[in-house]
CSV table of C-alpha atoms and ligand atoms in Angstrom, one decimal:
chain,number,residue,atom,x,y,z
X,1,MET,CA,0.0,0.0,0.0
X,2,ASN,CA,1.4,3.4,-1.0
X,3,ALA,CA,-0.9,5.8,0.9
X,4,ASP,CA,-0.3,9.6,1.0
X,5,LEU,CA,-2.9,11.2,3.2
X,6,HIS,CA,-1.8,14.9,3.5
X,7,CYS,CA,-0.9,17.4,0.8
X,8,HIS,CA,-1.8,20.8,-0.5
X,9,SER,CA,-3.1,22.3,-3.8
X,10,CYS,CA,-3.5,25.9,-5.0
X,11,HIS,CA,-6.8,26.0,-3.1
X,12,SER,CA,-4.5,26.7,0.0
X,13,ASP,CA,-0.7,27.1,-0.1
X,14,GLY,CA,0.3,24.4,-2.6
X,15,LEU,CA,1.5,25.4,-6.1
X,16,LEU,CA,-0.2,22.6,-8.1
X,17,SER,CA,-3.9,22.3,-9.1
X,18,PRO,CA,-5.8,19.3,-7.7
X,19,VAL,CA,-5.7,17.7,-11.2
X,20,GLU,CA,-1.9,18.1,-11.3
X,21,LEU,CA,-1.6,16.6,-7.8
X,22,ALA,CA,-3.7,13.6,-8.7
X,23,ARG,CA,-1.6,12.9,-11.8
X,24,ARG,CA,1.6,13.4,-9.8
X,25,ALA,CA,0.4,11.1,-7.0
X,26,HIS,CA,-0.6,8.4,-9.6
X,27,ALA,CA,2.7,8.7,-11.5
X,28,ASN,CA,4.6,8.3,-8.2
X,29,GLY,CA,2.8,5.1,-7.4
X,30,VAL,CA,0.4,6.3,-4.8
X,31,ASN,CA,-2.7,4.1,-4.6
X,32,LEU,CA,-4.6,5.8,-1.7
X,33,TRP,CA,-4.5,9.6,-1.8
X,34,ALA,CA,-6.1,12.4,0.2
X,35,LEU,CA,-6.1,16.1,-0.6
X,36,THR,CA,-6.0,18.1,2.7
X,37,ASP,CA,-6.0,21.8,2.0
X,38,HIS,CA,-5.8,24.3,4.9
X,39,ASP,CA,-9.2,25.3,6.2
X,40,ASN,CA,-11.1,24.8,3.0
X,41,LEU,CA,-12.7,22.1,0.8
X,42,GLY,CA,-12.6,23.9,-2.5
X,43,GLY,CA,-10.3,21.5,-4.3
X,44,LEU,CA,-11.9,18.2,-3.3
X,45,ALA,CA,-14.4,17.7,-6.2
X,46,GLU,CA,-11.8,18.3,-8.8
X,47,ALA,CA,-9.3,16.1,-7.0
X,48,ARG,CA,-11.8,13.2,-6.7
X,49,ALA,CA,-12.9,13.4,-10.3
X,50,GLU,CA,-9.3,13.1,-11.6
X,51,ALA,CA,-8.5,10.4,-9.1
X,52,VAL,CA,-11.5,8.4,-10.3
X,53,ARG,CA,-10.4,8.9,-13.9
X,54,LEU,CA,-7.0,7.5,-13.0
X,55,GLY,CA,-8.3,4.6,-10.9
X,56,LEU,CA,-6.6,6.1,-7.8
X,57,ASP,CA,-8.5,5.6,-4.5
X,58,PHE,CA,-9.3,9.0,-3.0
X,59,VAL,CA,-10.2,10.3,0.4
X,60,ASP,CA,-11.7,13.7,1.0
X,61,GLY,CA,-9.6,15.6,3.5
X,62,VAL,CA,-8.9,18.9,5.2
X,63,GLU,CA,-6.2,20.4,7.5
X,64,ILE,CA,-7.7,22.6,10.2
X,65,SER,CA,-5.7,25.3,12.0
X,66,VAL,CA,-6.2,25.0,15.8
X,67,THR,CA,-5.0,27.1,18.7
X,68,TRP,CA,-4.1,24.9,21.7
X,69,MET,CA,-2.4,26.3,24.8
X,70,ASP,CA,-1.4,29.4,22.8
X,71,MET,CA,0.2,27.3,20.1
X,72,THR,CA,-0.8,26.5,16.6
X,73,ILE,CA,-1.6,22.8,16.0
X,74,HIS,CA,-2.9,21.3,12.7
X,75,VAL,CA,-5.6,18.6,12.7
X,76,VAL,CA,-6.1,16.7,9.5
X,77,GLY,CA,-9.6,15.3,8.9
X,78,LEU,CA,-9.8,12.2,6.6
X,79,ALA,CA,-12.8,10.7,4.9
X,80,ILE,CA,-14.9,13.7,5.8
X,81,ASP,CA,-18.2,14.4,4.0
X,82,PRO,CA,-17.7,17.8,2.4
X,83,ARG,CA,-21.4,18.4,2.4
X,84,HIS,CA,-21.6,18.3,6.2
X,85,ALA,CA,-22.8,21.9,7.1
X,86,PRO,CA,-21.2,22.3,10.5
X,87,LEU,CA,-17.8,21.4,9.0
X,88,SER,CA,-18.1,23.8,6.1
X,89,GLU,CA,-19.5,26.6,8.3
X,90,GLY,CA,-16.8,26.0,10.9
X,91,LEU,CA,-14.1,26.3,8.2
X,92,ALA,CA,-15.7,29.5,6.9
X,93,GLN,CA,-15.4,30.9,10.4
X,94,VAL,CA,-11.7,29.8,10.5
X,95,ARG,CA,-11.0,31.5,7.2
X,96,SER,CA,-12.7,34.8,8.1
X,97,GLY,CA,-9.8,35.5,10.6
X,98,ARG,CA,-7.1,34.8,8.0
X,99,ASP,CA,-7.5,37.9,5.9
X,100,ALA,CA,-7.3,40.3,8.9
X,101,ARG,CA,-4.2,38.4,10.0
X,102,ALA,CA,-2.7,38.6,6.5
X,103,LEU,CA,-3.1,42.4,6.6
X,104,ARG,CA,-1.4,42.6,10.0
X,105,MET,CA,1.5,40.3,8.7
X,106,ALA,CA,1.8,42.6,5.7
X,107,GLU,CA,2.1,45.7,7.9
X,108,ALA,CA,4.8,44.0,10.0
X,109,LEU,CA,6.7,43.0,6.9
X,110,GLU,CA,6.5,46.4,5.3
X,111,LEU,CA,8.2,47.8,8.4
X,112,LEU,CA,11.2,45.6,7.4
X,113,GLY,CA,11.1,47.1,3.9
X,114,VAL,CA,9.1,44.4,2.0
X,115,ARG,CA,7.4,46.1,-0.9
X,116,ASP,CA,3.6,45.7,-1.3
X,117,ALA,CA,3.6,42.6,0.9
X,118,TYR,CA,-0.2,42.0,0.9
X,119,GLN,CA,-0.7,42.6,-2.8
X,120,ASN,CA,2.2,40.4,-3.6
X,121,ALA,CA,1.0,37.6,-1.3
X,122,LEU,CA,-2.5,37.9,-2.8
X,123,ARG,CA,-1.0,37.6,-6.3
X,124,LEU,CA,0.7,34.4,-5.4
X,125,ALA,CA,-2.3,32.9,-3.6
X,126,GLY,CA,-4.5,30.7,-5.7
X,127,ASN,CA,-7.4,31.3,-3.3
X,128,PRO,CA,-7.8,34.9,-2.1
X,129,SER,CA,-9.5,33.7,1.2
X,130,LEU,CA,-6.5,31.7,2.1
X,131,VAL,CA,-3.5,34.0,2.2
X,132,GLY,CA,-1.0,32.5,4.6
X,133,ARG,CA,2.5,32.4,5.7
X,134,SER,CA,3.7,30.3,2.7
X,135,HIS,CA,2.6,33.0,0.3
X,136,PHE,CA,4.4,35.7,2.3
X,137,ALA,CA,7.5,33.4,2.5
X,138,ARG,CA,7.5,33.2,-1.3
X,139,VAL,CA,7.2,37.0,-1.5
X,140,LEU,CA,10.3,37.3,0.8
X,141,VAL,CA,12.2,34.9,-1.5
X,142,GLU,CA,11.2,36.9,-4.6
X,143,GLN,CA,12.5,40.1,-2.9
X,144,GLY,CA,15.8,38.5,-1.9
X,145,TYR,CA,15.2,38.3,1.9
X,146,ALA,CA,16.2,34.6,1.9
X,147,ALA,CA,17.3,31.9,-0.5
X,148,ASP,CA,14.2,29.7,-0.2
X,149,VAL,CA,11.1,29.3,1.9
X,150,HIS,CA,12.8,27.1,4.5
X,151,ALA,CA,15.4,29.8,5.1
X,152,VAL,CA,12.5,32.3,5.4
X,153,PHE,CA,10.9,30.2,8.2
X,154,ARG,CA,14.2,30.1,10.1
X,155,SER,CA,14.4,34.0,10.3
X,156,TYR,CA,10.9,35.3,9.7
X,157,LEU,CA,7.2,34.6,10.2
X,158,VAL,CA,7.6,32.4,13.2
X,159,ARG,CA,7.0,33.4,16.8
X,160,GLY,CA,9.8,35.7,18.1
X,161,ARG,CA,10.9,36.7,14.5
X,162,PRO,CA,9.9,39.6,12.3
X,163,GLY,CA,6.6,39.2,10.4
X,164,TYR,CA,5.0,37.0,13.0
X,165,VAL,CA,1.6,38.0,14.3
X,166,GLU,CA,-0.4,36.2,17.0
X,167,HIS,CA,-3.6,34.7,15.8
X,168,ARG,CA,-6.3,32.7,17.5
X,169,TRP,CA,-7.7,29.8,15.3
X,170,THR,CA,-10.4,27.4,16.4
X,171,SER,CA,-10.2,25.1,19.4
X,172,LEU,CA,-9.0,21.5,19.3
X,173,ALA,CA,-12.4,20.3,20.5
X,174,CYS,CA,-14.3,22.1,17.7
X,175,ALA,CA,-12.0,20.9,14.9
X,176,VAL,CA,-12.3,17.3,16.1
X,177,GLN,CA,-16.1,17.6,16.5
X,178,TRP,CA,-16.5,19.0,12.9
X,179,ILE,CA,-14.4,16.2,11.5
X,180,ARG,CA,-16.2,13.5,13.4
X,181,GLY,CA,-19.6,15.0,12.7
X,182,ALA,CA,-18.7,14.8,9.0
X,183,GLY,CA,-18.0,11.1,9.4
X,184,GLY,CA,-14.2,11.5,9.3
X,185,VAL,CA,-11.2,10.5,11.3
X,186,ALA,CA,-9.2,13.2,13.1
X,187,VAL,CA,-5.4,13.0,12.8
X,188,ILE,CA,-2.7,15.1,14.6
X,189,ALA,CA,-0.6,16.5,11.7
X,190,HIS,CA,3.2,16.4,11.9
X,191,PRO,CA,3.4,16.2,15.7
X,192,GLY,CA,7.2,16.5,15.5
X,193,ARG,CA,6.9,20.1,14.3
X,194,TYR,CA,5.5,21.5,17.5
X,195,ARG,CA,8.7,21.1,19.6
X,196,LEU,CA,6.7,20.1,22.7
X,197,SER,CA,8.2,18.3,25.7
X,198,GLY,CA,7.2,14.7,26.2
X,199,ASP,CA,4.8,15.8,28.9
X,200,GLN,CA,3.2,18.5,26.8
X,201,MET,CA,2.9,16.1,23.9
X,202,ARG,CA,1.2,13.5,26.0
X,203,ARG,CA,-1.2,16.2,27.3
X,204,LEU,CA,-2.0,17.3,23.7
X,205,LEU,CA,-2.6,13.7,22.7
X,206,ALA,CA,-4.7,12.9,25.7
X,207,GLU,CA,-6.9,16.0,25.1
X,208,PHE,CA,-7.2,15.1,21.5
X,209,GLN,CA,-8.2,11.6,22.2
X,210,ALA,CA,-10.7,12.7,24.8
X,211,ALA,CA,-12.2,15.0,22.2
X,212,GLY,CA,-12.6,12.0,19.8
X,213,GLY,CA,-9.3,12.2,17.9
X,214,GLU,CA,-8.2,8.8,16.6
X,215,ALA,CA,-4.9,9.1,14.7
X,216,ILE,CA,-1.5,10.7,14.4
X,217,GLU,CA,0.9,11.2,11.6
X,218,VAL,CA,3.9,8.9,12.2
X,219,VAL,CA,5.4,9.3,8.8
X,220,SER,CA,5.4,12.9,7.7
X,221,GLY,CA,7.5,15.1,5.4
X,222,SER,CA,8.5,17.0,8.5
X,223,HIS,CA,9.7,13.9,10.4
X,224,GLY,CA,13.2,12.4,10.4
X,225,GLU,CA,13.9,8.9,11.7
X,226,PRO,CA,13.9,9.9,15.4
X,227,GLU,CA,10.5,11.6,15.1
X,228,MET,CA,9.1,8.6,13.3
X,229,ARG,CA,10.3,6.3,16.0
X,230,ALA,CA,9.1,8.5,18.8
X,231,PHE,CA,5.6,9.0,17.3
X,232,ALA,CA,5.3,5.3,16.4
X,233,ARG,CA,5.8,4.7,20.2
X,234,MET,CA,3.2,7.3,21.1
X,235,ALA,CA,0.7,5.8,18.6
X,236,ARG,CA,1.1,2.4,20.3
X,237,GLU,CA,0.9,3.9,23.8
X,238,PHE,CA,-2.3,5.8,23.1
X,239,GLY,CA,-3.8,3.2,20.7
X,240,PHE,CA,-4.0,5.7,17.8
X,241,TYR,CA,-4.2,4.8,14.2
X,242,ALA,CA,-0.9,5.8,12.3
X,243,SER,CA,-1.0,7.9,9.2
X,244,ARG,CA,1.5,8.3,6.4
X,245,ALA,CA,1.8,11.7,4.8
X,246,SER,CA,4.2,13.8,2.6
X,247,ASP,CA,2.6,17.2,3.4
X,248,PHE,CA,3.6,18.0,-0.2
X,249,HIS,CA,3.2,21.6,-1.2
X,250,ALA,CA,5.3,22.1,-4.4
X,251,PRO,CA,8.1,20.6,-6.4
X,252,ASP,CA,11.5,22.1,-5.5
X,253,GLU,CA,10.0,23.3,-2.2
X,254,SER,CA,8.8,20.2,-0.3
X,255,PRO,CA,11.4,17.8,1.1
X,256,VAL,CA,9.2,14.8,0.4
X,257,ASP,CA,7.3,14.2,-2.9
X,258,LEU,CA,3.9,12.6,-3.1
X,259,GLY,CA,4.1,8.9,-2.0
X,260,ARG,CA,7.8,9.1,-1.4
X,261,GLY,CA,7.9,9.0,2.4
X,262,ALA,CA,9.2,6.0,4.4
X,263,PRO,CA,6.8,3.1,4.9
X,264,LEU,CA,5.0,3.0,8.3
X,265,PRO,CA,7.1,1.3,11.0
X,266,ASP,CA,5.9,-2.2,12.1
X,267,GLY,CA,3.5,-2.8,14.9
X,268,LEU,CA,1.1,0.0,14.1
X,269,THR,CA,-2.5,0.0,12.8
X,270,ALA,CA,-2.6,2.1,9.6
X,271,VAL,CA,-5.3,4.7,9.5
X,272,TRP,CA,-6.5,3.3,6.2
X,273,HIS,CA,-7.8,0.3,8.3
X,274,ALA,CA,-10.2,2.7,10.1
X,275,PRO,CA,-13.8,1.9,9.1
X,276,ALA,CA,-14.3,5.4,7.7
X,277,LEU,CA,-11.4,5.0,5.3
X,278,ARG,CA,-12.1,1.5,4.2
X,279,PHE,CA,-15.3,2.7,2.6
X,280,ALA,CA,-14.0,6.1,1.5
X,281,SER,CA,-13.0,5.1,-2.0
X,282,GLU,CA,-16.6,4.1,-2.6
X,283,GLY,CA,-17.7,7.7,-2.0
X,284,HIS,CA,-20.4,9.0,0.3
X,285,PRO,CA,-24.0,7.8,-0.4
X,286,ALA,CA,-25.9,10.4,-2.3
T,1,AMP,P1,-0.4,29.6,8.0
T,1,AMP,O1,-1.5,28.6,8.1
T,1,AMP,O2,-0.7,30.7,7.2
T,1,AMP,O3,0.1,30.0,9.4
T,1,AMP,O4,0.8,28.9,7.3
T,1,AMP,C1,1.3,27.7,7.7
T,1,AMP,C2,2.1,27.0,6.6
T,1,AMP,O5,3.4,27.6,6.5
T,1,AMP,C3,2.3,25.6,6.8
T,1,AMP,O6,1.2,24.8,6.4
T,1,AMP,C4,3.5,25.3,5.9
T,1,AMP,O7,3.1,25.2,4.5
T,1,AMP,C5,4.3,26.6,6.0
T,1,AMP,N1,5.4,26.5,7.0
T,1,AMP,C6,5.3,26.7,8.3
T,1,AMP,N2,6.5,26.5,8.9
T,1,AMP,C7,7.3,26.1,7.9
T,1,AMP,C8,8.7,25.8,7.8
T,1,AMP,N3,9.5,25.7,8.9
T,1,AMP,N4,9.2,25.5,6.6
T,1,AMP,C9,8.5,25.5,5.5
T,1,AMP,N5,7.2,25.8,5.5
T,1,AMP,C10,6.6,26.1,6.7
T,2,MN,MN1,0.9,24.7,4.2
T,3,MN,MN1,0.4,21.7,8.8
T,4,MN,MN1,-0.1,20.5,5.6
């Protein structure tokens, strides 16, 4: 099984269209694929149609921005029904704060000398309601502030660095509830990215589980071997399903291409064995 259950199209901060992603996933040997754009479902119909054409099993997904203990955490929803109103209404609410945040980020960046930060980020965004830090990072690269987006995120746009602005997303409980209400499985995205202590991580995972969360990404484009081992252990400890995900955004930008991550370590239950995903490729009943 070559599953890749987390990636981004131009409907959020990826550079490829859903059709291009489906073709790339298929060409790379993926046989179970999810599109998980940030805070919106706009690319799913197009992704599913192309996946069906290619004979590639497809799962509707989303990656929801959450604020937990003053930190930003991402929760992926897999096998969600995009027509579930509380989910789409909840996501609309999450997106509504994004634009105000983008304007505040642009102001902060212009103080550094970045030219027309908001207009440039908007020009690079495929979806005007989803301007985010990746778009600003690409503007900073264009204007010579850093060599690539990874270098941008080392010096800018993160807490304690220029261009960062505080923002409150939705709660962990709301995100999980929307996903479960839509028939999906909630997954903690790239847990290795949060730089939490062991105790803090266990607290996050316990709260997530109590809210109805069922899975964590063990294999992620943001994880090296040590993170994979550590989160495989935590998945076993909590009894979470394990997910495998590239978090692909763009060629020449993402460290791991679609379907090219490591296999899941042994002794885990893969999230594609969750009942919601076993039936996902058959689509939701009309
Ligand atoms: P936002 O939701 O607007 O805060 O943007 C978050 C996005 O920024 C993530 O989904 C990544 O695509 C990107 N990002 C955050 N941190 C990094 C990093 N260290 N390196 C590369 N991209 C990053
Ligand atoms: Mn992103
Ligand atoms: Mn993420
Ligand atoms: Mn992502």
